[in-house]
Amino acid sequence: MTDPDRPRALVVVDAFAKRHLVDEGALERLARSAQVTVLPHTADERVMEAELRRSSALFVLGWAIDSPELDEQRLASAPYLRYIGATQDGRWRFLDVSAAVSRGIACCDASGAMGRVVAEFAFALCVSTLRDLPRKHSLMAAGGWWDGWEDGGDPSGGKVLPRTSVFGSRVGIVGFGGTGSHAADLFLAAGADVIVHSSWLSEPESRSRGLSLAASVQQLAENSDILVVATQPRHDTVGLVSADVLAALPSGAVVVLVGRASTVDMESLLDQVAVGRLRLGIDVYEEEPPAVGHRVRGMPGVVHTPHVAGRTLAGHRLILDELVSDFERVLNGTAPAWATTMDRWKRVITGRGSRAARTAVESSDS
């Protein structure tokens, strides 16, 4: 068997991907570099394996819940495979990344490309909470007018005034993936001092970007007027923003939650919002949707949205576009921009669970 003259790319899509991720422009661009076959994730496994044996690239678009498991044995039966790109929260559940990397296959995860869309929403949610925009909108819609001061009146009384502007604020960001990174850029551009707590960001890189690093989430909270929580849902992030962390925030601080609710002690957070000590901009919840009578609905000091921060077609379609770009880089002999490192894969897999991959992580650590 010889390497085919023209690379072949197998694109596996589920129903979600077919509706929201597959951009014809990106597929046309892919077709200029490879012969493209698109199969539904429900395709017969023998058909899938036959196509994979001839493919240079595999794109798994969607949640990968039912995608065939790519273990050492299956990868060995795909001699031309040089590139695997995947998306969404189910990424890498189907693949033994360690086995793939050892075979020289570039494994790329461009789901972070839509982080800029979520970051933009987080920034908007922050400003909306700082300035209490929904209440002012409702006031105007009902025929009213606002004639007070945004910060509550005369500062000569000696009280601590609530923050009403990003400019001049100290913004703490928990998590520095695609969303956290883009959010940092937006807040810096708005004139804030930005502090980050990250499991991987180095001191030299943070300095080069104009950021400060916090050694712990507690330290981050102590130095933040605005706390943006943008972490991934992993076992090691559950309860990361604890009651003690929330208590360390200064009175009047704003918490912006666009990652996952599991990261935060939600009861403590809502308790502190209920007494007016903290304000909250929130897009994600412990139970979705929250019950009709849930106390977060309509609570003063809260701006809430129904988990829509990343829900734009343009944002989702950035992912496939970036995956195609990375495949082009691999063909040209340059490093892909979205390559998954072993360390990152281990964090995601052990945090979210997988099939064969969990065993591979354990064996690679032994």
CSV table of C-alpha atoms in Angstrom, one decimal:
chain,number,residue,atom,x,y,z
A,1,MET,CA,0.0,0.0,0.0
A,2,THR,CA,1.4,3.4,-1.0
A,3,ASP,CA,0.6,6.9,0.2
A,4,PRO,CA,-2.2,8.3,-1.9
A,5,ASP,CA,-1.1,11.1,-4.3
A,6,ARG,CA,-3.7,13.4,-3.0
A,7,PRO,CA,-4.5,13.6,0.7
A,8,ARG,CA,-7.9,12.4,1.8
A,9,ALA,CA,-9.9,14.0,4.7
A,10,LEU,CA,-12.6,12.2,6.5
A,11,VAL,CA,-15.1,14.6,8.2
A,12,VAL,CA,-17.5,12.9,10.8
A,13,VAL,CA,-20.4,15.0,11.8
A,14,ASP,CA,-23.3,14.6,14.3
A,15,ALA,CA,-26.6,16.4,14.0
A,16,PHE,CA,-25.5,19.4,16.0
A,17,ALA,CA,-22.4,19.8,13.8
A,18,LYS,CA,-24.4,19.5,10.6
A,19,ARG,CA,-26.7,22.3,11.7
A,20,HIS,CA,-24.3,24.6,13.4
A,21,LEU,CA,-20.6,23.9,12.7
A,22,VAL,CA,-20.3,22.9,9.1
A,23,ASP,CA,-19.5,26.0,7.1
A,24,GLU,CA,-19.5,25.3,3.3
A,25,GLY,CA,-16.8,27.9,2.8
A,26,ALA,CA,-14.5,26.0,5.2
A,27,LEU,CA,-15.3,22.6,3.5
A,28,GLU,CA,-14.6,24.2,0.1
A,29,ARG,CA,-11.2,25.4,1.4
A,30,LEU,CA,-10.5,21.9,2.8
A,31,ALA,CA,-11.4,20.4,-0.6
A,32,ARG,CA,-8.6,22.5,-2.2
A,33,SER,CA,-6.1,20.6,0.0
A,34,ALA,CA,-7.7,17.1,0.1
A,35,GLN,CA,-10.3,14.8,-1.3
A,36,VAL,CA,-13.1,15.2,1.3
A,37,THR,CA,-15.6,12.6,2.5
A,38,VAL,CA,-18.3,13.6,4.9
A,39,LEU,CA,-20.0,10.9,7.0
A,40,PRO,CA,-22.6,11.0,9.7
A,41,HIS,CA,-21.4,9.8,13.1
A,42,THR,CA,-24.0,7.1,12.8
A,43,ALA,CA,-22.4,5.6,9.7
A,44,ASP,CA,-21.6,1.9,9.7
A,45,GLU,CA,-18.4,1.3,11.6
A,46,ARG,CA,-16.9,-0.8,8.8
A,47,VAL,CA,-17.5,2.0,6.3
A,48,MET,CA,-15.9,4.5,8.7
A,49,GLU,CA,-12.9,2.2,9.2
A,50,ALA,CA,-12.4,1.7,5.5
A,51,GLU,CA,-12.4,5.4,4.9
A,52,LEU,CA,-10.1,6.1,7.8
A,53,ARG,CA,-7.5,3.6,6.5
A,54,ARG,CA,-7.1,5.8,3.4
A,55,SER,CA,-7.3,9.2,5.1
A,56,SER,CA,-4.6,11.7,5.9
A,57,ALA,CA,-6.9,13.7,8.1
A,58,LEU,CA,-9.8,13.1,10.4
A,59,PHE,CA,-12.2,15.9,11.5
A,60,VAL,CA,-14.7,15.0,14.3
A,61,LEU,CA,-17.2,17.7,14.5
A,62,GLY,CA,-19.8,17.8,17.3
A,63,TRP,CA,-19.9,16.2,20.7
A,64,ALA,CA,-18.2,12.9,19.7
A,65,ILE,CA,-20.4,10.9,22.0
A,66,ASP,CA,-20.9,8.0,19.6
A,67,SER,CA,-17.7,8.4,17.5
A,68,PRO,CA,-15.7,5.2,17.0
A,69,GLU,CA,-13.0,4.9,19.6
A,70,LEU,CA,-9.5,5.5,18.2
A,71,ASP,CA,-7.2,3.3,20.3
A,72,GLU,CA,-3.7,2.1,19.5
A,73,GLN,CA,-5.0,-0.8,17.3
A,74,ARG,CA,-7.3,1.4,15.2
A,75,LEU,CA,-4.6,4.1,14.8
A,76,ALA,CA,-2.2,1.4,13.6
A,77,SER,CA,-4.7,0.5,10.8
A,78,ALA,CA,-4.7,4.1,9.5
A,79,PRO,CA,-1.1,4.4,8.1
A,80,TYR,CA,-1.6,7.7,6.3
A,81,LEU,CA,-3.2,9.6,9.2
A,82,ARG,CA,-1.3,12.7,10.0
A,83,TYR,CA,-3.9,15.0,11.5
A,84,ILE,CA,-6.9,14.7,13.8
A,85,GLY,CA,-9.1,17.8,14.6
A,86,ALA,CA,-12.0,17.8,17.1
A,87,THR,CA,-14.4,20.2,18.6
A,88,GLN,CA,-16.9,20.7,21.5
A,89,ASP,CA,-17.0,19.5,25.1
A,90,GLY,CA,-16.8,15.8,24.0
A,91,ARG,CA,-13.4,16.3,22.4
A,92,TRP,CA,-10.8,13.6,23.0
A,93,ARG,CA,-13.3,11.2,24.6
A,94,PHE,CA,-12.9,9.1,21.5
A,95,LEU,CA,-9.1,9.2,21.1
A,96,ASP,CA,-6.0,7.9,22.8
A,97,VAL,CA,-4.0,11.1,22.3
A,98,SER,CA,-0.9,9.5,23.7
A,99,ALA,CA,-1.0,6.8,21.1
A,100,ALA,CA,-1.7,9.3,18.3
A,101,VAL,CA,1.1,11.6,19.3
A,102,SER,CA,3.6,8.7,19.5
A,103,ARG,CA,2.7,7.9,15.9
A,104,GLY,CA,3.4,11.5,14.8
A,105,ILE,CA,-0.2,12.5,14.4
A,106,ALA,CA,-1.0,16.1,15.1
A,107,CYS,CA,-4.0,16.3,17.4
A,108,CYS,CA,-5.8,19.7,17.3
A,109,ASP,CA,-8.6,21.1,19.4
A,110,ALA,CA,-9.8,24.4,18.0
A,111,SER,CA,-12.9,24.7,20.3
A,112,GLY,CA,-11.1,27.6,22.0
A,113,ALA,CA,-11.6,29.6,18.8
A,114,MET,CA,-15.1,30.5,20.0
A,115,GLY,CA,-13.6,31.8,23.2
A,116,ARG,CA,-13.5,35.3,21.8
A,117,VAL,CA,-17.3,35.2,21.3
A,118,VAL,CA,-17.8,34.1,24.9
A,119,ALA,CA,-15.3,36.7,26.2
A,120,GLU,CA,-17.1,39.5,24.3
A,121,PHE,CA,-20.3,38.4,26.0
A,122,ALA,CA,-18.6,38.3,29.4
A,123,PHE,CA,-17.4,41.8,29.0
A,124,ALA,CA,-20.9,43.0,28.0
A,125,LEU,CA,-22.4,41.1,30.9
A,126,CYS,CA,-19.9,42.8,33.2
A,127,VAL,CA,-20.7,46.3,32.0
A,128,SER,CA,-24.4,45.6,32.1
A,129,THR,CA,-24.1,44.5,35.8
A,130,LEU,CA,-21.8,47.4,36.7
A,131,ARG,CA,-24.3,50.0,35.2
A,132,ASP,CA,-27.5,48.1,36.0
A,133,LEU,CA,-28.6,48.3,32.4
A,134,PRO,CA,-31.6,46.0,32.5
A,135,ARG,CA,-33.3,48.0,35.3
A,136,LYS,CA,-32.7,51.3,33.4
A,137,HIS,CA,-34.0,49.7,30.2
A,138,SER,CA,-37.2,48.6,32.1
A,139,LEU,CA,-37.6,52.1,33.6
A,140,MET,CA,-37.4,53.7,30.2
A,141,ALA,CA,-39.8,51.2,28.7
A,142,ALA,CA,-42.3,51.9,31.4
A,143,GLY,CA,-42.2,55.7,30.7
A,144,GLY,CA,-39.8,56.6,33.5
A,145,TRP,CA,-36.4,58.4,33.7
A,146,TRP,CA,-33.3,58.2,35.7
A,147,ASP,CA,-32.1,61.3,37.5
A,148,GLY,CA,-29.8,59.8,40.2
A,149,TRP,CA,-26.0,59.2,40.3
A,150,GLU,CA,-24.7,55.8,39.1
A,151,ASP,CA,-22.7,55.3,42.2
A,152,GLY,CA,-25.3,56.3,44.7
A,153,GLY,CA,-24.7,60.0,45.3
A,154,ASP,CA,-22.3,62.2,47.2
A,155,PRO,CA,-19.0,60.5,47.9
A,156,SER,CA,-18.2,62.9,50.8
A,157,GLY,CA,-20.2,60.7,53.2
A,158,GLY,CA,-17.2,58.4,53.5
A,159,LYS,CA,-18.9,55.2,52.3
A,160,VAL,CA,-17.3,52.9,49.8
A,161,LEU,CA,-18.9,53.6,46.4
A,162,PRO,CA,-19.7,50.7,44.1
A,163,ARG,CA,-17.7,50.2,41.0
A,164,THR,CA,-19.5,51.5,37.9
A,165,SER,CA,-16.7,51.4,35.3
A,166,VAL,CA,-14.3,48.8,34.0
A,167,PHE,CA,-11.8,51.6,33.5
A,168,GLY,CA,-9.6,51.8,36.6
A,169,SER,CA,-10.9,48.5,38.0
A,170,ARG,CA,-8.9,45.5,39.1
A,171,VAL,CA,-10.2,42.5,37.1
A,172,GLY,CA,-9.4,39.0,38.2
A,173,ILE,CA,-9.8,36.2,35.7
A,174,VAL,CA,-10.1,32.6,36.9
A,175,GLY,CA,-9.0,30.3,34.0
A,176,PHE,CA,-7.0,31.3,31.0
A,177,GLY,CA,-8.2,29.2,28.1
A,178,GLY,CA,-9.7,30.7,25.0
A,179,THR,CA,-12.4,32.7,26.9
A,180,GLY,CA,-10.1,33.9,29.7
A,181,SER,CA,-7.3,34.9,27.3
A,182,HIS,CA,-9.6,37.0,25.0
A,183,ALA,CA,-11.4,38.5,28.1
A,184,ALA,CA,-8.1,39.7,29.4
A,185,ASP,CA,-7.4,41.5,26.2
A,186,LEU,CA,-10.8,43.2,26.3
A,187,PHE,CA,-10.5,44.3,29.9
A,188,LEU,CA,-6.9,45.6,29.3
A,189,ALA,CA,-8.1,47.6,26.3
A,190,ALA,CA,-10.8,49.1,28.5
A,191,GLY,CA,-8.2,50.4,31.0
A,192,ALA,CA,-8.4,47.8,33.7
A,193,ASP,CA,-5.6,46.1,35.6
A,194,VAL,CA,-5.9,42.4,34.9
A,195,ILE,CA,-4.8,39.6,37.3
A,196,VAL,CA,-5.0,36.0,36.3
A,197,HIS,CA,-5.1,32.6,38.1
A,198,SER,CA,-4.1,29.9,35.6
A,199,SER,CA,-2.8,26.4,35.9
A,200,TRP,CA,-0.4,26.8,33.0
A,201,LEU,CA,0.3,30.5,32.2
A,202,SER,CA,4.0,31.4,33.0
A,203,GLU,CA,5.2,34.5,34.7
A,204,PRO,CA,7.2,35.7,31.6
A,205,GLU,CA,4.3,35.2,29.3
A,206,SER,CA,1.9,37.0,31.6
A,207,ARG,CA,4.3,39.9,31.9
A,208,SER,CA,4.6,40.1,28.1
A,209,ARG,CA,0.9,40.5,27.9
A,210,GLY,CA,0.6,43.1,30.6
A,211,LEU,CA,-1.0,40.7,33.1
A,212,SER,CA,-0.3,39.9,36.8
A,213,LEU,CA,-0.4,36.3,38.1
A,214,ALA,CA,-2.1,35.3,41.3
A,215,ALA,CA,-0.7,32.3,43.2
A,216,SER,CA,-4.2,31.3,44.3
A,217,VAL,CA,-7.8,32.0,43.7
A,218,GLN,CA,-8.0,33.5,47.2
A,219,GLN,CA,-5.2,36.0,46.4
A,220,LEU,CA,-7.0,36.8,43.1
A,221,ALA,CA,-10.2,37.6,44.9
A,222,GLU,CA,-8.5,39.8,47.5
A,223,ASN,CA,-7.2,42.0,44.6
A,224,SER,CA,-10.2,42.1,42.3
A,225,ASP,CA,-13.1,44.5,42.0
A,226,ILE,CA,-14.4,42.3,39.2
A,227,LEU,CA,-14.0,38.5,39.2
A,228,VAL,CA,-14.5,36.7,35.8
A,229,VAL,CA,-15.0,33.0,36.2
A,230,ALA,CA,-14.2,31.3,32.9
A,231,THR,CA,-12.8,27.9,33.8
A,232,GLN,CA,-13.6,24.5,32.2
A,233,PRO,CA,-15.9,22.0,34.0
A,234,ARG,CA,-13.3,19.5,35.4
A,235,HIS,CA,-13.1,17.6,38.6
A,236,ASP,CA,-10.3,19.8,39.8
A,237,THR,CA,-12.3,23.0,39.2
A,238,VAL,CA,-15.4,22.0,41.2
A,239,GLY,CA,-15.9,24.5,44.0
A,240,LEU,CA,-12.7,26.4,43.1
A,241,VAL,CA,-14.4,29.7,43.8
A,242,SER,CA,-15.4,28.8,47.4
A,243,ALA,CA,-17.3,30.6,50.1
A,244,ASP,CA,-13.9,31.8,51.5
A,245,VAL,CA,-12.9,33.1,48.1
A,246,LEU,CA,-16.1,35.0,47.7
A,247,ALA,CA,-15.7,36.4,51.1
A,248,ALA,CA,-12.3,37.7,50.1
A,249,LEU,CA,-13.8,39.9,47.4
A,250,PRO,CA,-14.3,43.6,48.4
A,251,SER,CA,-17.8,44.8,49.1
A,252,GLY,CA,-19.5,45.9,45.9
A,253,ALA,CA,-17.5,43.6,43.7
A,254,VAL,CA,-19.0,42.1,40.6
A,255,VAL,CA,-18.8,38.4,39.8
A,256,VAL,CA,-19.2,37.4,36.1
A,257,LEU,CA,-19.8,33.7,35.5
A,258,VAL,CA,-19.6,32.4,32.0
A,259,GLY,CA,-17.6,29.1,32.6
A,260,ARG,CA,-19.6,26.5,34.5
A,261,ALA,CA,-21.6,26.9,37.7
A,262,SER,CA,-19.9,23.9,39.3
A,263,THR,CA,-16.8,26.1,39.6
A,264,VAL,CA,-18.5,28.3,42.2
A,265,ASP,CA,-20.2,27.8,45.6
A,266,MET,CA,-23.5,29.1,44.2
A,267,GLU,CA,-25.4,29.1,47.4
A,268,SER,CA,-22.7,31.3,49.1
A,269,LEU,CA,-22.6,33.5,46.0
A,270,LEU,CA,-26.3,34.1,46.0
A,271,ASP,CA,-26.4,34.6,49.7
A,272,GLN,CA,-23.8,37.4,49.3
A,273,VAL,CA,-25.7,38.9,46.4
A,274,ALA,CA,-29.0,38.8,48.3
A,275,VAL,CA,-27.6,41.0,51.1
A,276,GLY,CA,-26.1,43.4,48.6
A,277,ARG,CA,-22.4,42.7,49.3
A,278,LEU,CA,-21.7,41.4,45.8
A,279,ARG,CA,-23.3,41.8,42.3
A,280,LEU,CA,-23.6,39.1,39.7
A,281,GLY,CA,-23.6,38.7,36.0
A,282,ILE,CA,-24.4,35.1,35.2
A,283,ASP,CA,-25.0,33.0,32.1
A,284,VAL,CA,-24.6,29.5,33.5
A,285,TYR,CA,-26.4,27.6,36.2
A,286,GLU,CA,-26.2,24.5,38.4
A,287,GLU,CA,-29.5,23.3,36.8
A,288,GLU,CA,-30.5,24.5,33.4
A,289,PRO,CA,-32.9,26.0,33.1
A,290,PRO,CA,-33.2,27.0,36.7
A,291,ALA,CA,-36.7,26.4,38.2
A,292,VAL,CA,-39.2,29.1,37.6
A,293,GLY,CA,-39.2,30.0,41.2
A,294,HIS,CA,-35.5,29.9,41.7
A,295,ARG,CA,-34.2,32.8,43.8
A,296,VAL,CA,-31.7,33.8,41.1
A,297,ARG,CA,-34.5,34.8,38.8
A,298,GLY,CA,-35.2,38.5,39.3
A,299,MET,CA,-32.9,38.9,42.3
A,300,PRO,CA,-31.7,42.5,42.8
A,301,GLY,CA,-28.1,42.9,41.9
A,302,VAL,CA,-28.2,40.2,39.2
A,303,VAL,CA,-28.1,40.4,35.5
A,304,HIS,CA,-28.9,36.9,34.2
A,305,THR,CA,-28.9,35.4,30.7
A,306,PRO,CA,-30.0,31.9,29.6
A,307,HIS,CA,-26.6,30.3,28.7
A,308,VAL,CA,-26.2,32.1,25.4
A,309,ALA,CA,-22.6,33.5,25.7
A,310,GLY,CA,-21.3,31.2,22.9
A,311,ARG,CA,-24.5,30.7,21.0
A,312,THR,CA,-23.7,32.4,17.7
A,313,LEU,CA,-23.3,30.5,14.4
A,314,ALA,CA,-20.3,32.7,13.5
A,315,GLY,CA,-18.6,31.7,16.7
A,316,HIS,CA,-19.1,28.0,16.2
A,317,ARG,CA,-18.1,28.1,12.6
A,318,LEU,CA,-14.8,29.7,13.6
A,319,ILE,CA,-13.9,26.2,15.0
A,320,LEU,CA,-14.0,24.3,11.7
A,321,ASP,CA,-12.3,27.2,9.9
A,322,GLU,CA,-9.4,27.0,12.4
A,323,LEU,CA,-9.2,23.3,12.1
A,324,VAL,CA,-8.9,23.5,8.3
A,325,SER,CA,-6.1,26.2,8.8
A,326,ASP,CA,-4.2,23.8,11.1
A,327,PHE,CA,-4.5,21.0,8.6
A,328,GLU,CA,-3.1,23.3,5.9
A,329,ARG,CA,-0.2,24.1,8.3
A,330,VAL,CA,0.5,20.4,8.8
A,331,LEU,CA,0.6,19.8,5.0
A,332,ASN,CA,3.0,22.7,4.7
A,333,GLY,CA,5.3,21.3,7.4
A,334,THR,CA,4.6,24.1,10.0
A,335,ALA,CA,3.3,23.7,13.5
A,336,PRO,CA,-0.5,23.8,14.0
A,337,ALA,CA,-1.8,26.6,16.1
A,338,TRP,CA,-4.3,24.5,18.1
A,339,ALA,CA,-2.2,21.4,18.8
A,340,THR,CA,-3.1,19.6,22.0
A,341,THR,CA,-0.2,19.1,24.4
A,342,MET,CA,-0.1,15.9,26.5
A,343,ASP,CA,-0.4,17.9,29.7
A,344,ARG,CA,-3.5,19.6,28.5
A,345,TRP,CA,-5.0,16.4,27.3
A,346,LYS,CA,-4.4,14.7,30.6
A,347,ARG,CA,-6.2,17.6,32.5
A,348,VAL,CA,-9.2,17.4,30.2
A,349,ILE,CA,-9.5,13.6,30.2
A,350,THR,CA,-9.0,13.0,33.9
A,351,GLY,CA,-11.4,15.9,34.6
A,352,ARG,CA,-14.2,14.7,32.2
A,353,GLY,CA,-13.8,11.0,31.9
A,354,SER,CA,-13.2,9.0,28.7
A,355,ARG,CA,-13.2,5.5,27.5
A,356,ALA,CA,-9.7,4.1,26.6
A,357,ALA,CA,-8.0,7.4,27.2
A,358,ARG,CA,-8.3,7.4,31.0
A,359,THR,CA,-6.4,4.1,31.1
A,360,ALA,CA,-3.8,5.6,28.8
A,361,VAL,CA,-3.3,8.6,31.1
A,362,GLU,CA,-2.9,6.3,34.1
A,363,SER,CA,-0.3,4.1,32.3
A,364,SER,CA,1.6,7.1,31.0
A,365,ASP,CA,1.9,8.5,34.6
A,366,SER,CA,3.2,5.2,36.0
